[in-house]
Amino acid sequence: FEWEDGHIEGAVHLPMGEAVRRMAELPADRPKAVLCAGGLRSSTVISALSREGMTVWYNVSGGMTAWVKAGYATLKSTGA
C-alpha cells in the first residue's frame, strides 16, 4: 500500500529517507501521525524522529492496510 494506492485526506507524503530532514514542512499546530503500508517503516521513522528530539508523534498501528480494513476513507493520487 503506497501513496498512489490511497492516502488520508490532508496527509503529506514524506519518503522514509527524507522524513527527519523535512519535518519543518509540516504545520506545527496540527497533530502528526506516521503511516506506511503495515507499520514497520513508520516505526523506524518514529524512532529516528525521537532520536532528533521530536517526540510528539503517533504511529498508526497496522498502517494503511489496517486503516483501509477498518473502512476509513482514502484518496487516490491523481499525479505527481
PDB file of N, CA and C in Angstrom:
ATOM      1  N   PHE A   1       0.869  -1.176   0.000  1.00  0.00           N
ATOM      2  CA  PHE A   1       0.000   0.000   0.000  1.00  0.00           C
ATOM      3  C   PHE A   1       0.897   1.215   0.000  1.00  0.00           C
ATOM      4  N   GLU A   2       0.893   1.933  -1.061  1.00  0.00           N
ATOM      5  CA  GLU A   2       1.747   3.107  -1.167  1.00  0.00           C
ATOM      6  C   GLU A   2       0.910   4.346  -1.426  1.00  0.00           C
ATOM      7  N   TRP A   3       1.541   5.503  -1.409  1.00  0.00           N
ATOM      8  CA  TRP A   3       0.862   6.791  -1.544  1.00  0.00           C
ATOM      9  C   TRP A   3      -0.117   6.809  -2.715  1.00  0.00           C
ATOM     10  N   GLU A   4       0.321   6.306  -3.866  1.00  0.00           N
ATOM     11  CA  GLU A   4      -0.514   6.327  -5.062  1.00  0.00           C
ATOM     12  C   GLU A   4      -1.746   5.433  -4.922  1.00  0.00           C
ATOM     13  N   ASP A   5      -1.652   4.402  -4.086  1.00  0.00           N
ATOM     14  CA  ASP A   5      -2.770   3.474  -3.888  1.00  0.00           C
ATOM     15  C   ASP A   5      -3.891   4.099  -3.065  1.00  0.00           C
ATOM     16  N   GLY A   6      -3.545   5.067  -2.259  1.00  0.00           N
ATOM     17  CA  GLY A   6      -4.520   5.751  -1.427  1.00  0.00           C
ATOM     18  C   GLY A   6      -3.849   6.314  -0.192  1.00  0.00           C
ATOM     19  N   HIS A   7      -4.329   7.455   0.257  1.00  0.00           N
ATOM     20  CA  HIS A   7      -3.784   8.084   1.453  1.00  0.00           C
ATOM     21  C   HIS A   7      -4.894   8.849   2.159  1.00  0.00           C
ATOM     22  N   ILE A   8      -4.611   9.294   3.346  1.00  0.00           N
ATOM     23  CA  ILE A   8      -5.589  10.002   4.165  1.00  0.00           C
ATOM     24  C   ILE A   8      -5.656  11.456   3.716  1.00  0.00           C
ATOM     25  N   GLU A   9      -6.879  11.979   3.631  1.00  0.00           N
ATOM     26  CA  GLU A   9      -7.055  13.382   3.240  1.00  0.00           C
ATOM     27  C   GLU A   9      -6.266  14.286   4.188  1.00  0.00           C
ATOM     28  N   GLY A  10      -5.544  15.227   3.616  1.00  0.00           N
ATOM     29  CA  GLY A  10      -4.732  16.157   4.393  1.00  0.00           C
ATOM     30  C   GLY A  10      -3.337  15.651   4.701  1.00  0.00           C
ATOM     31  N   ALA A  11      -3.057  14.400   4.319  1.00  0.00           N
ATOM     32  CA  ALA A  11      -1.739  13.819   4.577  1.00  0.00           C
ATOM     33  C   ALA A  11      -0.684  14.473   3.694  1.00  0.00           C
ATOM     34  N   VAL A  12       0.545  14.447   4.178  1.00  0.00           N
ATOM     35  CA  VAL A  12       1.701  14.939   3.428  1.00  0.00           C
ATOM     36  C   VAL A  12       2.618  13.745   3.203  1.00  0.00           C
ATOM     37  N   HIS A  13       3.035  13.540   1.963  1.00  0.00           N
ATOM     38  CA  HIS A  13       3.907  12.415   1.634  1.00  0.00           C
ATOM     39  C   HIS A  13       5.360  12.818   1.835  1.00  0.00           C
ATOM     40  N   LEU A  14       6.015  12.170   2.799  1.00  0.00           N
ATOM     41  CA  LEU A  14       7.445  12.361   3.024  1.00  0.00           C
ATOM     42  C   LEU A  14       8.092  10.980   2.968  1.00  0.00           C
ATOM     43  N   PRO A  15       8.873  10.694   1.939  1.00  0.00           N
ATOM     44  CA  PRO A  15       9.537   9.394   1.872  1.00  0.00           C
ATOM     45  C   PRO A  15      10.385   9.138   3.118  1.00  0.00           C
ATOM     46  N   MET A  16      10.485   7.894   3.495  1.00  0.00           N
ATOM     47  CA  MET A  16      11.169   7.492   4.725  1.00  0.00           C
ATOM     48  C   MET A  16      12.551   8.115   4.873  1.00  0.00           C
ATOM     49  N   GLY A  17      13.340   8.113   3.836  1.00  0.00           N
ATOM     50  CA  GLY A  17      14.697   8.642   3.907  1.00  0.00           C
ATOM     51  C   GLY A  17      14.778  10.154   4.018  1.00  0.00           C
ATOM     52  N   GLU A  18      13.663  10.842   3.828  1.00  0.00           N
ATOM     53  CA  GLU A  18      13.640  12.304   3.881  1.00  0.00           C
ATOM     54  C   GLU A  18      12.867  12.846   5.077  1.00  0.00           C
ATOM     55  N   ALA A  19      12.209  11.976   5.824  1.00  0.00           N
ATOM     56  CA  ALA A  19      11.258  12.410   6.852  1.00  0.00           C
ATOM     57  C   ALA A  19      11.866  13.344   7.891  1.00  0.00           C
ATOM     58  N   VAL A  20      12.959  12.963   8.517  1.00  0.00           N
ATOM     59  CA  VAL A  20      13.536  13.797   9.577  1.00  0.00           C
ATOM     60  C   VAL A  20      13.962  15.146   9.022  1.00  0.00           C
ATOM     61  N   ARG A  21      14.607  15.141   7.877  1.00  0.00           N
ATOM     62  CA  ARG A  21      15.109  16.380   7.274  1.00  0.00           C
ATOM     63  C   ARG A  21      13.977  17.332   6.882  1.00  0.00           C
ATOM     64  N   ARG A  22      12.819  16.803   6.529  1.00  0.00           N
ATOM     65  CA  ARG A  22      11.731  17.631   6.006  1.00  0.00           C
ATOM     66  C   ARG A  22      10.624  17.949   7.014  1.00  0.00           C
ATOM     67  N   MET A  23      10.833  17.665   8.279  1.00  0.00           N
ATOM     68  CA  MET A  23       9.799  17.904   9.285  1.00  0.00           C
ATOM     69  C   MET A  23       9.341  19.356   9.353  1.00  0.00           C
ATOM     70  N   ALA A  24      10.210  20.297   9.060  1.00  0.00           N
ATOM     71  CA  ALA A  24       9.851  21.719   9.123  1.00  0.00           C
ATOM     72  C   ALA A  24       8.755  22.075   8.119  1.00  0.00           C
ATOM     73  N   GLU A  25       8.528  21.235   7.118  1.00  0.00           N
ATOM     74  CA  GLU A  25       7.485  21.485   6.123  1.00  0.00           C
ATOM     75  C   GLU A  25       6.082  21.245   6.678  1.00  0.00           C
ATOM     76  N   LEU A  26       5.988  20.563   7.804  1.00  0.00           N
ATOM     77  CA  LEU A  26       4.687  20.209   8.356  1.00  0.00           C
ATOM     78  C   LEU A  26       4.164  21.311   9.270  1.00  0.00           C
ATOM     79  N   PRO A  27       2.853  21.535   9.271  1.00  0.00           N
ATOM     80  CA  PRO A  27       2.283  22.570  10.132  1.00  0.00           C
ATOM     81  C   PRO A  27       2.518  22.246  11.606  1.00  0.00           C
ATOM     82  N   ALA A  28       3.008  23.217  12.360  1.00  0.00           N
ATOM     83  CA  ALA A  28       3.326  23.000  13.771  1.00  0.00           C
ATOM     84  C   ALA A  28       2.079  22.861  14.637  1.00  0.00           C
ATOM     85  N   ASP A  29       0.948  23.379  14.176  1.00  0.00           N
ATOM     86  CA  ASP A  29      -0.255  23.420  15.009  1.00  0.00           C
ATOM     87  C   ASP A  29      -1.195  22.232  14.810  1.00  0.00           C
ATOM     88  N   ARG A  30      -0.748  21.196  14.131  1.00  0.00           N
ATOM     89  CA  ARG A  30      -1.610  20.032  13.884  1.00  0.00           C
ATOM     90  C   ARG A  30      -0.967  18.766  14.434  1.00  0.00           C
ATOM     91  N   PRO A  31      -1.792  17.821  14.914  1.00  0.00           N
ATOM     92  CA  PRO A  31      -1.227  16.536  15.352  1.00  0.00           C
ATOM     93  C   PRO A  31      -0.592  15.818  14.166  1.00  0.00           C
ATOM     94  N   LYS A  32       0.386  14.984  14.453  1.00  0.00           N
ATOM     95  CA  LYS A  32       1.107  14.303  13.376  1.00  0.00           C
ATOM     96  C   LYS A  32       1.162  12.805  13.629  1.00  0.00           C
ATOM     97  N   ALA A  33       0.897  12.060  12.573  1.00  0.00           N
ATOM     98  CA  ALA A  33       0.988  10.605  12.622  1.00  0.00           C
ATOM     99  C   ALA A  33       1.862  10.150  11.464  1.00  0.00           C
ATOM    100  N   VAL A  34       2.521   9.031  11.653  1.00  0.00           N
ATOM    101  CA  VAL A  34       3.367   8.456  10.615  1.00  0.00           C
ATOM    102  C   VAL A  34       2.738   7.124  10.216  1.00  0.00           C
ATOM    103  N   LEU A  35       2.544   6.949   8.915  1.00  0.00           N
ATOM    104  CA  LEU A  35       1.957   5.713   8.407  1.00  0.00           C
ATOM    105  C   LEU A  35       2.777   5.158   7.263  1.00  0.00           C
ATOM    106  N   CYS A  36       2.735   3.864   7.128  1.00  0.00           N
ATOM    107  CA  CYS A  36       3.266   3.179   5.953  1.00  0.00           C
ATOM    108  C   CYS A  36       2.256   2.081   5.640  1.00  0.00           C
ATOM    109  N   ALA A  37       2.620   1.128   4.848  1.00  0.00           N
ATOM    110  CA  ALA A  37       1.669   0.075   4.483  1.00  0.00           C
ATOM    111  C   ALA A  37       1.236  -0.751   5.692  1.00  0.00           C
ATOM    112  N   GLY A  38       2.200  -1.188   6.499  1.00  0.00           N
ATOM    113  CA  GLY A  38       1.860  -2.090   7.592  1.00  0.00           C
ATOM    114  C   GLY A  38       2.332  -1.687   8.969  1.00  0.00           C
ATOM    115  N   GLY A  39       3.132  -0.647   9.078  1.00  0.00           N
ATOM    116  CA  GLY A  39       3.577  -0.161  10.372  1.00  0.00           C
ATOM    117  C   GLY A  39       5.059  -0.307  10.661  1.00  0.00           C
ATOM    118  N   LEU A  40       5.776  -1.108   9.884  1.00  0.00           N
ATOM    119  CA  LEU A  40       7.202  -1.324  10.157  1.00  0.00           C
ATOM    120  C   LEU A  40       8.044  -0.099   9.814  1.00  0.00           C
ATOM    121  N   ARG A  41       7.898   0.425   8.607  1.00  0.00           N
ATOM    122  CA  ARG A  41       8.689   1.597   8.216  1.00  0.00           C
ATOM    123  C   ARG A  41       8.332   2.812   9.060  1.00  0.00           C
ATOM    124  N   SER A  42       7.046   2.961   9.379  1.00  0.00           N
ATOM    125  CA  SER A  42       6.653   4.108  10.197  1.00  0.00           C
ATOM    126  C   SER A  42       7.256   4.014  11.597  1.00  0.00           C
ATOM    127  N   SER A  43       7.391   2.815  12.146  1.00  0.00           N
ATOM    128  CA  SER A  43       8.051   2.641  13.444  1.00  0.00           C
ATOM    129  C   SER A  43       9.504   3.087  13.378  1.00  0.00           C
ATOM    130  N   THR A  44      10.163   2.779  12.278  1.00  0.00           N
ATOM    131  CA  THR A  44      11.553   3.192  12.083  1.00  0.00           C
ATOM    132  C   THR A  44      11.656   4.711  12.023  1.00  0.00           C
ATOM    133  N   VAL A  45      10.725   5.347  11.320  1.00  0.00           N
ATOM    134  CA  VAL A  45      10.727   6.811  11.224  1.00  0.00           C
ATOM    135  C   VAL A  45      10.466   7.433  12.592  1.00  0.00           C
ATOM    136  N   ILE A  46       9.517   6.888  13.358  1.00  0.00           N
ATOM    137  CA  ILE A  46       9.231   7.396  14.704  1.00  0.00           C
ATOM    138  C   ILE A  46      10.491   7.317  15.566  1.00  0.00           C
ATOM    139  N   SER A  47      11.228   6.234  15.475  1.00  0.00           N
ATOM    140  CA  SER A  47      12.478   6.097  16.236  1.00  0.00           C
ATOM    141  C   SER A  47      13.480   7.168  15.839  1.00  0.00           C
ATOM    142  N   ALA A  48      13.616   7.419  14.537  1.00  0.00           N
ATOM    143  CA  ALA A  48      14.541   8.453  14.062  1.00  0.00           C
ATOM    144  C   ALA A  48      14.104   9.830  14.541  1.00  0.00           C
ATOM    145  N   LEU A  49      12.812  10.113  14.501  1.00  0.00           N
ATOM    146  CA  LEU A  49      12.305  11.400  14.981  1.00  0.00           C
ATOM    147  C   LEU A  49      12.583  11.563  16.469  1.00  0.00           C
ATOM    148  N   SER A  50      12.385  10.512  17.237  1.00  0.00           N
ATOM    149  CA  SER A  50      12.640  10.560  18.677  1.00  0.00           C
ATOM    150  C   SER A  50      14.103  10.850  18.974  1.00  0.00           C
ATOM    151  N   ARG A  51      15.000  10.236  18.205  1.00  0.00           N
ATOM    152  CA  ARG A  51      16.437  10.492  18.397  1.00  0.00           C
ATOM    153  C   ARG A  51      16.789  11.952  18.122  1.00  0.00           C
ATOM    154  N   GLU A  52      16.000  12.609  17.277  1.00  0.00           N
ATOM    155  CA  GLU A  52      16.223  14.023  16.954  1.00  0.00           C
ATOM    156  C   GLU A  52      15.470  14.949  17.911  1.00  0.00           C
ATOM    157  N   GLY A  53      14.837  14.382  18.931  1.00  0.00           N
ATOM    158  CA  GLY A  53      14.124  15.180  19.917  1.00  0.00           C
ATOM    159  C   GLY A  53      12.685  15.503  19.555  1.00  0.00           C
ATOM    160  N   MET A  54      12.191  14.941  18.475  1.00  0.00           N
ATOM    161  CA  MET A  54      10.802  15.171  18.052  1.00  0.00           C
ATOM    162  C   MET A  54       9.959  14.017  18.585  1.00  0.00           C
ATOM    163  N   THR A  55       9.333  14.226  19.732  1.00  0.00           N
ATOM    164  CA  THR A  55       8.724  13.102  20.434  1.00  0.00           C
ATOM    165  C   THR A  55       7.207  13.027  20.371  1.00  0.00           C
ATOM    166  N   VAL A  56       6.522  14.055  19.909  1.00  0.00           N
ATOM    167  CA  VAL A  56       5.057  14.021  19.900  1.00  0.00           C
ATOM    168  C   VAL A  56       4.560  13.582  18.522  1.00  0.00           C
ATOM    169  N   TRP A  57       4.610  12.265  18.306  1.00  0.00           N
ATOM    170  CA  TRP A  57       4.208  11.661  17.040  1.00  0.00           C
ATOM    171  C   TRP A  57       3.398  10.424  17.334  1.00  0.00           C
ATOM    172  N   TYR A  58       2.558  10.055  16.398  1.00  0.00           N
ATOM    173  CA  TYR A  58       1.752   8.853  16.537  1.00  0.00           C
ATOM    174  C   TYR A  58       2.078   7.904  15.396  1.00  0.00           C
ATOM    175  N   ASN A  59       2.265   6.638  15.731  1.00  0.00           N
ATOM    176  CA  ASN A  59       2.452   5.603  14.724  1.00  0.00           C
ATOM    177  C   ASN A  59       1.131   4.855  14.616  1.00  0.00           C
ATOM    178  N   VAL A  60       0.531   4.844  13.454  1.00  0.00           N
ATOM    179  CA  VAL A  60      -0.752   4.175  13.271  1.00  0.00           C
ATOM    180  C   VAL A  60      -0.505   2.671  13.156  1.00  0.00           C
ATOM    181  N   SER A  61      -0.906   1.951  14.185  1.00  0.00           N
ATOM    182  CA  SER A  61      -0.692   0.510  14.248  1.00  0.00           C
ATOM    183  C   SER A  61      -1.364  -0.184  13.064  1.00  0.00           C
ATOM    184  N   GLY A  62      -0.597  -0.986  12.361  1.00  0.00           N
ATOM    185  CA  GLY A  62      -1.128  -1.700  11.200  1.00  0.00           C
ATOM    186  C   GLY A  62      -1.089  -0.908   9.910  1.00  0.00           C
ATOM    187  N   GLY A  63      -0.714   0.377  10.002  1.00  0.00           N
ATOM    188  CA  GLY A  63      -0.533   1.216   8.823  1.00  0.00           C
ATOM    189  C   GLY A  63      -1.788   1.398   7.980  1.00  0.00           C
ATOM    190  N   MET A  64      -1.560   1.735   6.716  1.00  0.00           N
ATOM    191  CA  MET A  64      -2.664   1.991   5.788  1.00  0.00           C
ATOM    192  C   MET A  64      -3.499   0.734   5.539  1.00  0.00           C
ATOM    193  N   THR A  65      -2.884  -0.425   5.638  1.00  0.00           N
ATOM    194  CA  THR A  65      -3.636  -1.664   5.458  1.00  0.00           C
ATOM    195  C   THR A  65      -4.737  -1.756   6.508  1.00  0.00           C
ATOM    196  N   ALA A  66      -4.404  -1.479   7.766  1.00  0.00           N
ATOM    197  CA  ALA A  66      -5.395  -1.511   8.841  1.00  0.00           C
ATOM    198  C   ALA A  66      -6.407  -0.378   8.691  1.00  0.00           C
ATOM    199  N   TRP A  67      -5.944   0.792   8.255  1.00  0.00           N
ATOM    200  CA  TRP A  67      -6.831   1.948   8.047  1.00  0.00           C
ATOM    201  C   TRP A  67      -7.940   1.594   7.048  1.00  0.00           C
ATOM    202  N   VAL A  68      -7.534   1.030   5.921  1.00  0.00           N
ATOM    203  CA  VAL A  68      -8.495   0.661   4.878  1.00  0.00           C
ATOM    204  C   VAL A  68      -9.407  -0.471   5.364  1.00  0.00           C
ATOM    205  N   LYS A  69      -8.831  -1.457   6.018  1.00  0.00           N
ATOM    206  CA  LYS A  69      -9.618  -2.584   6.527  1.00  0.00           C
ATOM    207  C   LYS A  69     -10.683  -2.113   7.516  1.00  0.00           C
ATOM    208  N   ALA A  70     -10.387  -1.054   8.276  1.00  0.00           N
ATOM    209  CA  ALA A  70     -11.345  -0.504   9.239  1.00  0.00           C
ATOM    210  C   ALA A  70     -12.444   0.307   8.556  1.00  0.00           C
ATOM    211  N   GLY A  71     -12.294   0.533   7.250  1.00  0.00           N
ATOM    212  CA  GLY A  71     -13.322   1.240   6.497  1.00  0.00           C
ATOM    213  C   GLY A  71     -13.160   2.747   6.449  1.00  0.00           C
ATOM    214  N   TYR A  72     -12.009   3.256   6.889  1.00  0.00           N
ATOM    215  CA  TYR A  72     -11.766   4.698   6.840  1.00  0.00           C
ATOM    216  C   TYR A  72     -11.478   5.138   5.405  1.00  0.00           C
ATOM    217  N   ALA A  73     -11.808   6.376   5.116  1.00  0.00           N
ATOM    218  CA  ALA A  73     -11.679   6.913   3.759  1.00  0.00           C
ATOM    219  C   ALA A  73     -10.225   7.135   3.360  1.00  0.00           C
ATOM    220  N   THR A  74      -9.967   6.985   2.066  1.00  0.00           N
ATOM    221  CA  THR A  74      -8.672   7.328   1.483  1.00  0.00           C
ATOM    222  C   THR A  74      -8.909   8.081   0.185  1.00  0.00           C
ATOM    223  N   LEU A  75      -7.888   8.794  -0.233  1.00  0.00           N
ATOM    224  CA  LEU A  75      -7.902   9.489  -1.514  1.00  0.00           C
ATOM    225  C   LEU A  75      -6.861   8.854  -2.408  1.00  0.00           C
ATOM    226  N   LYS A  76      -7.137   8.761  -3.692  1.00  0.00           N
ATOM    227  CA  LYS A  76      -6.162   8.264  -4.669  1.00  0.00           C
ATOM    228  C   LYS A  76      -5.391   9.438  -5.238  1.00  0.00           C
ATOM    229  N   SER A  77      -4.108   9.240  -5.492  1.00  0.00           N
ATOM    230  CA  SER A  77      -3.298  10.276  -6.133  1.00  0.00           C
ATOM    231  C   SER A  77      -3.712  10.429  -7.581  1.00  0.00           C
ATOM    232  N   THR A  78      -3.705  11.680  -8.047  1.00  0.00           N
ATOM    233  CA  THR A  78      -4.043  11.933  -9.447  1.00  0.00           C
ATOM    234  C   THR A  78      -2.829  12.370 -10.237  1.00  0.00           C
ATOM    235  N   GLY A  79      -1.674  12.415  -9.618  1.00  0.00           N
ATOM    236  CA  GLY A  79      -0.448  12.801 -10.299  1.00  0.00           C
ATOM    237  C   GLY A  79       0.632  13.124  -9.306  1.00  0.00           C
ATOM    238  N   ALA A  80       1.775  13.570  -9.822  1.00  0.00           N
ATOM    239  CA  ALA A  80       2.952  13.957  -9.030  1.00  0.00           C
ATOM    240  C   ALA A  80       3.484  12.773  -8.369  1.00  0.00           C
TER     241      ALA A  80
END
